[in-house]
Coordinates of C-alpha atoms in Angstrom, one line a residue:
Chain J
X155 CA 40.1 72.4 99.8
X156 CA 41.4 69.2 101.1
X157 CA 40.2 68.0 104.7
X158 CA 43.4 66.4 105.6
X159 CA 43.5 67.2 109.4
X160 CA 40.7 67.5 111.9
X161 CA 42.1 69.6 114.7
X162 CA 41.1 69.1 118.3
X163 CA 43.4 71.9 119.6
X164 CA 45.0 75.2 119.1
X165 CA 47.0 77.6 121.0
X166 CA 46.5 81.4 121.4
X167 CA 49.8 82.7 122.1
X168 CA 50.8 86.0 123.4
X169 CA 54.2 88.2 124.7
X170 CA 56.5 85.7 124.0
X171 CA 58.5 88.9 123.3
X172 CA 57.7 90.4 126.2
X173 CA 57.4 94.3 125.7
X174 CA 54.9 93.3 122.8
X175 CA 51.8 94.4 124.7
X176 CA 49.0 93.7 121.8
X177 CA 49.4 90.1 122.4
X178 CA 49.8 90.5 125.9
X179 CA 46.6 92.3 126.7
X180 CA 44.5 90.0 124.0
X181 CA 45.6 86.7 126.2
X182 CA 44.5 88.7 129.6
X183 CA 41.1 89.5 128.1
X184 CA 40.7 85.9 126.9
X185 CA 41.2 84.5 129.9
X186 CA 39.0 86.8 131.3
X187 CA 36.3 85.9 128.6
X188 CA 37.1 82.6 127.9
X189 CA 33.6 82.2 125.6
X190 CA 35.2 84.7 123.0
X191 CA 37.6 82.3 121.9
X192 CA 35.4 78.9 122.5
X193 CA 34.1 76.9 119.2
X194 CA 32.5 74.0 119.2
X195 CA 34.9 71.3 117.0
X196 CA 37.9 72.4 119.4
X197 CA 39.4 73.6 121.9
X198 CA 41.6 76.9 122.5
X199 CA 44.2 77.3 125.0
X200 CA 46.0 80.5 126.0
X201 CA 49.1 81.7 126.7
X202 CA 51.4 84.5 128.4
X203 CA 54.5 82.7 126.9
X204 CA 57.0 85.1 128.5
X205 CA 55.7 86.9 131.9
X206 CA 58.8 87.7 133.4
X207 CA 60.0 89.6 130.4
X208 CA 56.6 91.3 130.6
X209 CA 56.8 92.2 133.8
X210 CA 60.4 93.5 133.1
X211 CA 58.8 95.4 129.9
X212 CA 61.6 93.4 128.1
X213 CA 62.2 91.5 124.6
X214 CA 63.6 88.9 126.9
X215 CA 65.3 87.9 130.3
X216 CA 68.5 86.4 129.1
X217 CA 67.8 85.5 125.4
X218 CA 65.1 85.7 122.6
X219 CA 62.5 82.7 123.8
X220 CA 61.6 82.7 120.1
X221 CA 64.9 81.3 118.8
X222 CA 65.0 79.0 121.7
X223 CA 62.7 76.1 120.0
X224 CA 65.5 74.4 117.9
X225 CA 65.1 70.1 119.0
X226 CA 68.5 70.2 119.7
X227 CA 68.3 73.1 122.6
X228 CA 65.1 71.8 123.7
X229 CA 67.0 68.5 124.6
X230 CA 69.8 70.2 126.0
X231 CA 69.3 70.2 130.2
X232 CA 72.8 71.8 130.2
X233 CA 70.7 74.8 129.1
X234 CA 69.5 76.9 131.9
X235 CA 68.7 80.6 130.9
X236 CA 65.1 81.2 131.9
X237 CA 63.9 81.3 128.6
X238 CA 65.7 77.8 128.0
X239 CA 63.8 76.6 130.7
X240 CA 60.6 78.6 129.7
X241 CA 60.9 76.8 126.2
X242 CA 61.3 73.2 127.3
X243 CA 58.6 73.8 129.4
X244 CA 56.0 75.0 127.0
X245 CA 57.0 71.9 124.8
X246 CA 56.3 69.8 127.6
X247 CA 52.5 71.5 128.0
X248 CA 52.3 71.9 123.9
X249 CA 54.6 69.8 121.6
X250 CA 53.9 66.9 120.0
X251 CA 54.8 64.7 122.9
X252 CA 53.7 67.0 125.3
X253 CA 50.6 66.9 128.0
X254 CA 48.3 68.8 125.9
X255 CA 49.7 68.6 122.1
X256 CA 48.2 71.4 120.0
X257 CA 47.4 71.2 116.4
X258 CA 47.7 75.1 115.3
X259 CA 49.4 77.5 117.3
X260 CA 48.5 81.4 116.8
X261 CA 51.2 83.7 117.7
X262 CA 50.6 87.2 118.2
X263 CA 53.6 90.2 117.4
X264 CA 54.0 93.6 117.1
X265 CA 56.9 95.4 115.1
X266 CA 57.9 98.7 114.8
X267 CA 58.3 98.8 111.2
X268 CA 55.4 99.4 109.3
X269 CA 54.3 96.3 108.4
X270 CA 50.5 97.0 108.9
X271 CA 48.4 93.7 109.4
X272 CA 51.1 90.8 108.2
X273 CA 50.7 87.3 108.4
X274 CA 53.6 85.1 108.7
X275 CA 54.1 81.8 107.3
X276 CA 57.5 79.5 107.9
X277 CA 57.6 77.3 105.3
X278 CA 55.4 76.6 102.2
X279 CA 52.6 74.4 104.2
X280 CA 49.3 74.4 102.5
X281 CA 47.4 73.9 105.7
X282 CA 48.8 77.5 106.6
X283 CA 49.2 79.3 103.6
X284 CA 45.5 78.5 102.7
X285 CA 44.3 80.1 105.8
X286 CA 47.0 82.7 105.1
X287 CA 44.7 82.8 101.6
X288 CA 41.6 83.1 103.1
X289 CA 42.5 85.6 105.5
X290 CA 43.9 88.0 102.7
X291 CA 40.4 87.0 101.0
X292 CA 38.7 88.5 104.0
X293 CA 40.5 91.8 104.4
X294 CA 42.7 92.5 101.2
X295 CA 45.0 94.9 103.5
X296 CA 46.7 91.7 105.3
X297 CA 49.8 91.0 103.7
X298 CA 51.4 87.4 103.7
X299 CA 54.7 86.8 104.4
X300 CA 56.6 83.8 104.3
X301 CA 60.1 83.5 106.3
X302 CA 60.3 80.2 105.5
X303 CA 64.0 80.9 103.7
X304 CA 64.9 82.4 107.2
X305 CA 65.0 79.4 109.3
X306 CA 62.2 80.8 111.9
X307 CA 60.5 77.4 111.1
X308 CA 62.7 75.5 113.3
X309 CA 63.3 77.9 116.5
X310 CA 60.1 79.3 116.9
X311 CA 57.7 78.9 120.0
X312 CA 54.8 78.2 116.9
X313 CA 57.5 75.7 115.0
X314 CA 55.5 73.8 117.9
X315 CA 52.5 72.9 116.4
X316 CA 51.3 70.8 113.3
X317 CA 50.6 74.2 112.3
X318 CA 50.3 77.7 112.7
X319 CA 51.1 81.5 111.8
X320 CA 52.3 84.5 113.5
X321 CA 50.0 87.6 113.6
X322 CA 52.6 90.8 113.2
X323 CA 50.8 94.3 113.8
X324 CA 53.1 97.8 113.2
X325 CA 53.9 100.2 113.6
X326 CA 53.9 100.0 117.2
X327 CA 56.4 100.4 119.6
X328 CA 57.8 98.4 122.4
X329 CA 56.2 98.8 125.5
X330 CA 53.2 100.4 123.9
X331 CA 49.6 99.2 123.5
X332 CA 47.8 100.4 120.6
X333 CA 44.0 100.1 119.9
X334 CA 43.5 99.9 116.7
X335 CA 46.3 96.9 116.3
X336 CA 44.8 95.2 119.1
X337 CA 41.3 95.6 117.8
X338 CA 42.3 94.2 114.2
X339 CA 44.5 91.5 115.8
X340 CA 41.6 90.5 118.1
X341 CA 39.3 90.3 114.7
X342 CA 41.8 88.5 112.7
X343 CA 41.6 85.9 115.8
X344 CA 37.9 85.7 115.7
X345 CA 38.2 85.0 112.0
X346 CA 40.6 82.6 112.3
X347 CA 39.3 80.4 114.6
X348 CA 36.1 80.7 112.4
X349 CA 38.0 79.0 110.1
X350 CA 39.3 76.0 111.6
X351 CA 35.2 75.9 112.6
X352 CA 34.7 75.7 109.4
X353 CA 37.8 73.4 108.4
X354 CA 36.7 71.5 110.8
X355 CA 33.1 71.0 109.5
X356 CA 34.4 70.9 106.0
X357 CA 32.7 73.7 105.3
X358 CA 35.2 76.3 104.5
X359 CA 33.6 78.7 101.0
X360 CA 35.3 79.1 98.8
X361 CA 38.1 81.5 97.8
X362 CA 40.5 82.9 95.3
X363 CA 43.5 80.6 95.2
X364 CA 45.8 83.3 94.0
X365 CA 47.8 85.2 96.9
X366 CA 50.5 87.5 96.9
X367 CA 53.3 86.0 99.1
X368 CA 56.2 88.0 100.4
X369 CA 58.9 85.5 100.1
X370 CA 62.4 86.1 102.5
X371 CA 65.5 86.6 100.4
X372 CA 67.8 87.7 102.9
X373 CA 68.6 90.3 106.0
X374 CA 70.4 93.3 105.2
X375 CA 72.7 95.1 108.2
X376 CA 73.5 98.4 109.0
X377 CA 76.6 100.0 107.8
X378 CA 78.7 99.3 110.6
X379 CA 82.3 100.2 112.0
X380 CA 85.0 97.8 112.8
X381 CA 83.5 98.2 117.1
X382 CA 80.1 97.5 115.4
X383 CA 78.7 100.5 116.2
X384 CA 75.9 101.6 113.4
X385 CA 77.0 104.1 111.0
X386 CA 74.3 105.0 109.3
X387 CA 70.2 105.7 109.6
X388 CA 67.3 104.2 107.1
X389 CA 67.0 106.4 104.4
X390 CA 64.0 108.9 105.5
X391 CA 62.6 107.7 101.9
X392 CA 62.9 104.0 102.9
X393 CA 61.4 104.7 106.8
X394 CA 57.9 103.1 107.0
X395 CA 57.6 101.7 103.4
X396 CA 57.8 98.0 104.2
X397 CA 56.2 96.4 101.3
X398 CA 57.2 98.9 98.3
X399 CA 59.2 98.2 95.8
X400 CA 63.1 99.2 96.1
X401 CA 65.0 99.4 92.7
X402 CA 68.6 99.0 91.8
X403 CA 70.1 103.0 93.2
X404 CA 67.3 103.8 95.5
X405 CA 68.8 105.1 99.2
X406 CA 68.4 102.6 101.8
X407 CA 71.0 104.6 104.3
X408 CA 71.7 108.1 105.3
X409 CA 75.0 108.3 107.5
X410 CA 75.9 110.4 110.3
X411 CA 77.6 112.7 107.8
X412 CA 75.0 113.0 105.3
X413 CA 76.0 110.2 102.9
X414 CA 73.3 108.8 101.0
X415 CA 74.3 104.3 100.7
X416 CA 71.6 103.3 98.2
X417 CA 70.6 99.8 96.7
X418 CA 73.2 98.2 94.8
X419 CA 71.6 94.5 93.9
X420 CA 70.4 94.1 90.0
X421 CA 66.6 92.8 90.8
X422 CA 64.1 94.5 92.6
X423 CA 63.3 93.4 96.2
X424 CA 60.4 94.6 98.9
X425 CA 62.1 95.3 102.1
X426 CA 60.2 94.6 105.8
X427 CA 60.7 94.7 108.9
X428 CA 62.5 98.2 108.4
X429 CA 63.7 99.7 111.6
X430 CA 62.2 96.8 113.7
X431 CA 63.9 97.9 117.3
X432 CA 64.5 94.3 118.2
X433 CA 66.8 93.5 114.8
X434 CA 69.6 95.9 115.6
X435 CA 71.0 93.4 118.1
X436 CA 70.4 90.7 115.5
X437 CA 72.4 93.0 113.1
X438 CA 69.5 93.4 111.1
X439 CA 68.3 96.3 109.3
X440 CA 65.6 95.3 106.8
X441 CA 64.9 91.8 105.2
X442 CA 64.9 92.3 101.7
X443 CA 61.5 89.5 100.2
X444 CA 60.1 88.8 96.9
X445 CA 57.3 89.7 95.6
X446 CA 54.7 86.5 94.1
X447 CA 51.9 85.6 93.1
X448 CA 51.7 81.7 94.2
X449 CA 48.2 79.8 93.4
X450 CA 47.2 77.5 97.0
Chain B
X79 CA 66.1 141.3 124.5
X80 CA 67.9 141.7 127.8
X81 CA 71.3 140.7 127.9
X82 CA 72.3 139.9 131.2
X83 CA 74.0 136.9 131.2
X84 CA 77.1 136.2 129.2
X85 CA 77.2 132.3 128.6
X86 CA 80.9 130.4 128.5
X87 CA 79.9 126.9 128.5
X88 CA 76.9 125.2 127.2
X89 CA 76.4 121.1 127.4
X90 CA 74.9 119.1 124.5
X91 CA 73.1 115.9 126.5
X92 CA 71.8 112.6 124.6
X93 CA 71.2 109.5 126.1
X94 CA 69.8 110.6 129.9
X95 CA 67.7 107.6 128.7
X96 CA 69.8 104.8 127.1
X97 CA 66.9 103.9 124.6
X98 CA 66.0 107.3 123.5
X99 CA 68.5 107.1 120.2
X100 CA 68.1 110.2 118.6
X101 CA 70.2 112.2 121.2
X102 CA 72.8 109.2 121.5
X103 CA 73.8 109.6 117.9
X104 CA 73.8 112.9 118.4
X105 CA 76.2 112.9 120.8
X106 CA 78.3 110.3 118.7
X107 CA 78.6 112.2 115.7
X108 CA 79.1 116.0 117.3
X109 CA 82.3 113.8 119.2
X110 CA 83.8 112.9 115.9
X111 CA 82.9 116.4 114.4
X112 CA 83.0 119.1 116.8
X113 CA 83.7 121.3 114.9
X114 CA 80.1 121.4 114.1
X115 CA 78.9 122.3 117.8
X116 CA 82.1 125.0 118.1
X117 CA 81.0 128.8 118.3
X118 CA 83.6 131.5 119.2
X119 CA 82.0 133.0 122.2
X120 CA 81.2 130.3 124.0
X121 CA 82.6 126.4 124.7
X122 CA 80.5 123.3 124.1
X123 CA 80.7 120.4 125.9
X124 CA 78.5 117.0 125.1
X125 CA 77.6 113.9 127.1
X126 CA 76.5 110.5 126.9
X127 CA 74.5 110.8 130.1
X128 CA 73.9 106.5 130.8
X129 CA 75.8 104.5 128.5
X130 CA 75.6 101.6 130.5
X131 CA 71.7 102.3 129.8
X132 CA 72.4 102.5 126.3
X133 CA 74.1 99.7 125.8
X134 CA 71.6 97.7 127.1
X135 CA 69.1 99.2 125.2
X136 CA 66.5 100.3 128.3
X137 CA 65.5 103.7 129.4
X138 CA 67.7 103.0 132.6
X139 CA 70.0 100.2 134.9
X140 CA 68.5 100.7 138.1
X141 CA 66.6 103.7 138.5
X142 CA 65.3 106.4 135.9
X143 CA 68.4 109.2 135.7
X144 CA 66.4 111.9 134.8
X145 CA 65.0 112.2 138.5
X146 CA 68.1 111.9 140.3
X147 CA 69.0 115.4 140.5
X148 CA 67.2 116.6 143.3
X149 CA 69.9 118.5 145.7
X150 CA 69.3 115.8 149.0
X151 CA 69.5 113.0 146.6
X152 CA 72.5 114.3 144.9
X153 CA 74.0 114.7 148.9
X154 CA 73.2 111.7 150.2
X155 CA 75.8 108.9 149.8
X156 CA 74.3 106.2 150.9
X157 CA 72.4 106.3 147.4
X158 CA 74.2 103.7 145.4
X159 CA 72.4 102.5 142.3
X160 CA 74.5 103.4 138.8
X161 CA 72.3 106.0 138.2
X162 CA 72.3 107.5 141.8
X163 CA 76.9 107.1 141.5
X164 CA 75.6 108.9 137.8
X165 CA 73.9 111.6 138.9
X166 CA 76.8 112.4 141.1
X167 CA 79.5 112.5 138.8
X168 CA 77.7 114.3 136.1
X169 CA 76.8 117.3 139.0
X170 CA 80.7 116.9 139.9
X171 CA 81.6 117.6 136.1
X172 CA 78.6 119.9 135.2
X173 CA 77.1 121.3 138.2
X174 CA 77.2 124.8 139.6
X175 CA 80.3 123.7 142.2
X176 CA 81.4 121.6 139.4
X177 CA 84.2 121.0 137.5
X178 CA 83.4 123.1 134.2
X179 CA 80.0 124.5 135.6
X180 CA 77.7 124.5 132.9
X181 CA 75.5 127.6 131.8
X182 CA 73.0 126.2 129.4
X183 CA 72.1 122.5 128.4
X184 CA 70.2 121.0 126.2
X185 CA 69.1 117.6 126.4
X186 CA 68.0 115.4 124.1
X187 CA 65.1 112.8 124.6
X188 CA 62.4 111.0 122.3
X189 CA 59.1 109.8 122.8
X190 CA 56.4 107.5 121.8
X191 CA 53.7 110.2 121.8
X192 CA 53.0 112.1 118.5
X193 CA 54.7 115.5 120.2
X194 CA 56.5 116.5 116.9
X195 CA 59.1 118.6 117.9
X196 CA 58.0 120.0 121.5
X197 CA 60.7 122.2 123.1
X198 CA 60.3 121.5 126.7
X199 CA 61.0 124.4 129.6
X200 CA 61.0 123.9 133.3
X201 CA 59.5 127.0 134.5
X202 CA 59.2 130.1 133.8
X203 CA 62.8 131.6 133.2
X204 CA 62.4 134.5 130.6
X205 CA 66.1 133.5 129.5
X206 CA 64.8 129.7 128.6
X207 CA 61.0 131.4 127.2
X208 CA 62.8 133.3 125.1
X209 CA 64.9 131.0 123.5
X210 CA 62.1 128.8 123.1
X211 CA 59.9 131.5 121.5
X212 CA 62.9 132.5 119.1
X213 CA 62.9 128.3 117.7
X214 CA 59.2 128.4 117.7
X215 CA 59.3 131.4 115.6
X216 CA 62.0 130.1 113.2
X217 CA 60.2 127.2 112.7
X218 CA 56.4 127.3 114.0
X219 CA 56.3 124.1 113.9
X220 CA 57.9 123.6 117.2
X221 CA 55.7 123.6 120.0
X222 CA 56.8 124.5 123.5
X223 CA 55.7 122.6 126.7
X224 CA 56.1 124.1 129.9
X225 CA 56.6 121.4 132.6
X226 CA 56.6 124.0 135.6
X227 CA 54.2 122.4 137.8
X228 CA 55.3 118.8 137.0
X229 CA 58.3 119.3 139.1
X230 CA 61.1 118.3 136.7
X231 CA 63.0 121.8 137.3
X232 CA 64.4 120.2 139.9
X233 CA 65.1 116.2 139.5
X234 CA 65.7 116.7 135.8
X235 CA 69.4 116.7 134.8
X236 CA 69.3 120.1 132.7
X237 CA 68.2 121.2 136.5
X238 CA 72.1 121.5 136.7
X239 CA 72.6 124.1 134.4
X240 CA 71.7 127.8 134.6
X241 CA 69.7 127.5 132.1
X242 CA 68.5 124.8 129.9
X243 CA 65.9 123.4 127.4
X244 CA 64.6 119.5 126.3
X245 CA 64.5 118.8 122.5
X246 CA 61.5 116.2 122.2
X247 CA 60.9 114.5 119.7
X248 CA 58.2 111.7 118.4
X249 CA 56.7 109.7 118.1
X250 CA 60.1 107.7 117.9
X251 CA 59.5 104.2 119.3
X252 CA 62.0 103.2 122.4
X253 CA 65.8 101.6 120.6
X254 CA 64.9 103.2 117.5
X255 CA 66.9 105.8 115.5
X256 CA 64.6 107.6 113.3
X257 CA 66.5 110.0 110.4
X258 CA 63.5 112.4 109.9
X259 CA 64.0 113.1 114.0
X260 CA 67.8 113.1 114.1
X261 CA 67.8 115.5 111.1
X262 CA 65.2 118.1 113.1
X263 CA 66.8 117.4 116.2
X264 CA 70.4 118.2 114.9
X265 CA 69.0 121.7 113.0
X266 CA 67.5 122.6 115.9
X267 CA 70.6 122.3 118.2
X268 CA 72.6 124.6 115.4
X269 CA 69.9 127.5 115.7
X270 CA 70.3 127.2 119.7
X271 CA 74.2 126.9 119.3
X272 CA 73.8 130.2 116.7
X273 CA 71.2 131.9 119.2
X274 CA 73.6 131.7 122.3
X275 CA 76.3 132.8 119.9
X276 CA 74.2 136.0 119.1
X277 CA 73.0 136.3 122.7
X278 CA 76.6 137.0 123.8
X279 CA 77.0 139.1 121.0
X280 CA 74.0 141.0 121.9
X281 CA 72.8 140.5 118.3
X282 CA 69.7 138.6 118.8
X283 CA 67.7 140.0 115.9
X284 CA 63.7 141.0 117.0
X285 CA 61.4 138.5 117.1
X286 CA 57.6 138.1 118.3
X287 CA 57.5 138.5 122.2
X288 CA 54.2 136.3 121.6
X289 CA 54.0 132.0 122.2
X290 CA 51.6 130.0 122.3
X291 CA 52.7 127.5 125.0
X292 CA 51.3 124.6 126.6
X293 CA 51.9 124.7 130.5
X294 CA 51.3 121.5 132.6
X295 CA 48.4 121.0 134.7
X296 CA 48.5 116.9 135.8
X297 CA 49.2 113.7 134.7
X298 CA 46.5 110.8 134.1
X299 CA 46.3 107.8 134.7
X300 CA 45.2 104.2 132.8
X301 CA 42.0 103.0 134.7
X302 CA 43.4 99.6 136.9
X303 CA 42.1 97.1 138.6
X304 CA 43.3 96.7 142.0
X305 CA 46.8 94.5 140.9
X306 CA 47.7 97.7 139.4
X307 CA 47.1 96.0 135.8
X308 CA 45.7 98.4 133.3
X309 CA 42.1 97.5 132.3
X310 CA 41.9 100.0 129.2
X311 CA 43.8 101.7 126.5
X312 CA 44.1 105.1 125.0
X313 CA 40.9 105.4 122.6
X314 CA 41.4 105.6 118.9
X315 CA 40.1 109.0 118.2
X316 CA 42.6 110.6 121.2
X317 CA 45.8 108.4 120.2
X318 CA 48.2 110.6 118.2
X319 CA 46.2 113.2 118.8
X320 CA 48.8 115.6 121.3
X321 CA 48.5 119.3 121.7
X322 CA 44.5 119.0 120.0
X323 CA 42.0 120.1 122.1
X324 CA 40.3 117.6 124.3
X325 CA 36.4 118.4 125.3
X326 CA 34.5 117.2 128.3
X327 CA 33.0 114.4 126.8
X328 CA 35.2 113.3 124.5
X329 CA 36.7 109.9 124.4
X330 CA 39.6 108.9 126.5
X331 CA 40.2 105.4 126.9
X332 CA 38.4 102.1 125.8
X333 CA 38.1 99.3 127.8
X334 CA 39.2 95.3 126.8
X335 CA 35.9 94.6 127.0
X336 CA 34.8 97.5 124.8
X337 CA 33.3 100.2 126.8
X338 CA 34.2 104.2 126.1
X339 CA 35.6 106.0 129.4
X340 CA 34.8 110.2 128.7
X341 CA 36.9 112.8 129.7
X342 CA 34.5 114.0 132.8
X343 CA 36.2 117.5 133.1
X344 CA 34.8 120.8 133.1
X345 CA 37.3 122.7 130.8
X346 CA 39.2 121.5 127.8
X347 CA 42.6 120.4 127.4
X348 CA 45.4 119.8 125.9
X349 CA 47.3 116.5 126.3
X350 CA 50.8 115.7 126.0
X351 CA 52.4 113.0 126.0
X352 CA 50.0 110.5 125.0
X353 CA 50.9 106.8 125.4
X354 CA 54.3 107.5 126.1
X355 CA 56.0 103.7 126.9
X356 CA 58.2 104.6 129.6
X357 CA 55.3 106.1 131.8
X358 CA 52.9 103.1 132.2
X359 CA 55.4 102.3 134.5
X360 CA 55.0 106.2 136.2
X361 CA 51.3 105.2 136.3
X362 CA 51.0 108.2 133.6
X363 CA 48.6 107.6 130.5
X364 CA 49.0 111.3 129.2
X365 CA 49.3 114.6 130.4
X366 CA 47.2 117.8 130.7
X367 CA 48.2 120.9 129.6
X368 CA 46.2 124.2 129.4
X369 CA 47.1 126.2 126.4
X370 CA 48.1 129.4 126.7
X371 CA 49.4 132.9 124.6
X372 CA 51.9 134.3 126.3
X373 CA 54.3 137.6 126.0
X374 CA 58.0 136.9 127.0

């Protein structure tokens, strides 16, 4: 473990989709308890990143604030949608030039595919995919991701930070608060800021530097008609397995008419976010990942 | 079996919530094939009951459609919200002064509670009971709901027919099309499309005159504080958990800062609807129902 970067803040961050109550409800409580999230070598900040699209019980007001983080739109004044405005102002509170930069930003997301406990990674950081590493270490049933491929490193409220990683609990639906995703997610929290504690004090044990890394490939879309209206459903066979294998011929689609549209690449790929509500807007069905085994 | 009611038009419904995508597809699909919905004795009509709710992927514009039916609502012109103008012209169509007065509907609606297939009934019209109790017998898995005392026999929009049933299915998060549900959904509609056709025949073979059938007693609330916010969620051990018995005692909610809140009744339970998203707004956390055998 290399001690590179002594961090003096990070950022909790929650509902910056707003009908994506686990985060939601975990940045209410602390604020409420405050002492929860406290350690000593920093400090911790909170955030309701999008209220008015949790008071609405929406995604978003007028677009997704998590694709609004790009430099260029963030400079942009001609921009004016409230999550334009939303987004230059939580750079102005958090960026790097802002009042109160923050070194690692936290964000917290549910899905409704069934991507259990994942963590999310944009790019191949080893500040990030080490506590990625250790958290995987800590509870073997978190699964890493990395969307790095994707582009979500540039447009992202968390692209804010030096660092950070997105906490992604599911199945859950919009609108919906679940205990048992808001009880791991508020663990996985404790642990993480642990860690920095511990990264801070250069104590951090030590750990397997093997992990299994989901990397992003690419998003697949419905089958769609020329109004782009879906045509089909995920497979029943393909529903909830987000993280198994999908060969060459296995179904991915069922159409209205009873159809069966399977794979057709040559290499085998793990899908996730399958059926994520959000995505069908985004024309976005699954994203297909590789499977690896990378060494931190 | 009493046959005292010939039926000549029944009206397939999906969509009466624009993010409930099961029935929506539904709807889409019998539209390009209707043949499939066609029986010889009787017409079949289907709706997209809010598609300006569907396309914007929310439950409702302005107001929730499925309690705009009430007769002095439906009367009173000075009601202009795109549900209320809605309501309005699906009575003018469907209604009993309609334009092609409907006899039977069925409507199609998902939720976010584990209710499996649930077929829902109003009150206690043998003509609806007995249809229900011929679906649960084909397939026991289907439970039936009685909403009776809930009041939806007369806000709902099957209110408008003679007679009419609710298909509900989950748990199905809100914008999501699951193919397990749309495939139960769509069987289901056949055997009540196959039933009417042998009620008008007066060839609906014997069945059990016995159901088990869960009849509404009240709703309940999330604990709040006095913004209204919610200060717990629905325990672990109850969530999921619909139609199973619920003890005095037993666990109901858990607080954000940890602490169990018992169910403090005298006599068990059954709930329904169990975190269902659209009702935190309602100020419903589940429902009550007593469970009940009954002889149609």
């Amino acid at each position: 473990m290399k001690y590179d970067h002594q961090l003096s803040r990070v950022l909790i961050v929650g509902g910056t989709h707003g009908n994506e109550f686990t985060g939601v409800y975990l940045i209410k409580k602390f604020e409420q308890f405050p002492q929860l999230i406290n350690r000593s070598s920093f400090e911790t900040l909170t955030l309701l990143a999008n209220p008015q699209a949790f008071t609405a019980v929406r995604r978003y007001i007028n677009k997704d604030l998590n694709r609004c983080f790009l430099r260029h739109n963030l400079e942009d004044l001609t921009l004016s949608s409230y999550e334009d405005l939303r987004a230059r102002e939580i750079n102005y509170l958090f960026g790097k030039n802002g009042k109160t930069p923050v070194d690692f930003i936290v964000d917290l997301h549910s899905t409704t595919a069934n991507m259990g406990i994942t963590i999310i990674v944009d790019n191949d950081e080893p500040f990030n995919l080490q506590l990625a590493a250790y958290l995987n270490y800590i509870n073997p049933a978190i699964k890493v991701c990395n969307l790095g491929n994707s582009g979500r490193s540039h447009d992202s409220l968390r692209s804010l930070g030096r660092f950070g990683i997105c906490i992604e609990v599911g199945s859950v639906p919009q609108g919906v608060l679940n205990a048992e995703f808001f009880l791991k997610t508020e663990a996985i929290i404790y642990t993480i800021l642990d860690y920095l504690e511990l990264y801070n004090q250069e104590k951090v044990p030590s750990f397997s530097n093997n992990l299994i890394c989901y990397e992003y490939l690419e998003k697949i879309d419905y089958p769609r008609n020329e109004q782009g209206e879906i045509q089909a459903m995920i497979h029943p066979h393909l529903q909830f397995q987000d993280y198994e294998v999908l060969h060459p011929g296995d179904p991915m689609f069922l159409t209205f008419d009873g159809q069966i549209i399977s794979y057709q690449g040559n290499s085998t790929v793990y899908p996730v976010f399958i059926n994520e509500a959000a995505y069908y807007e985004k024309g976005t069905a699954m994203c297909f990942t590789e499977k690896h085994q990378i060494t931190i």
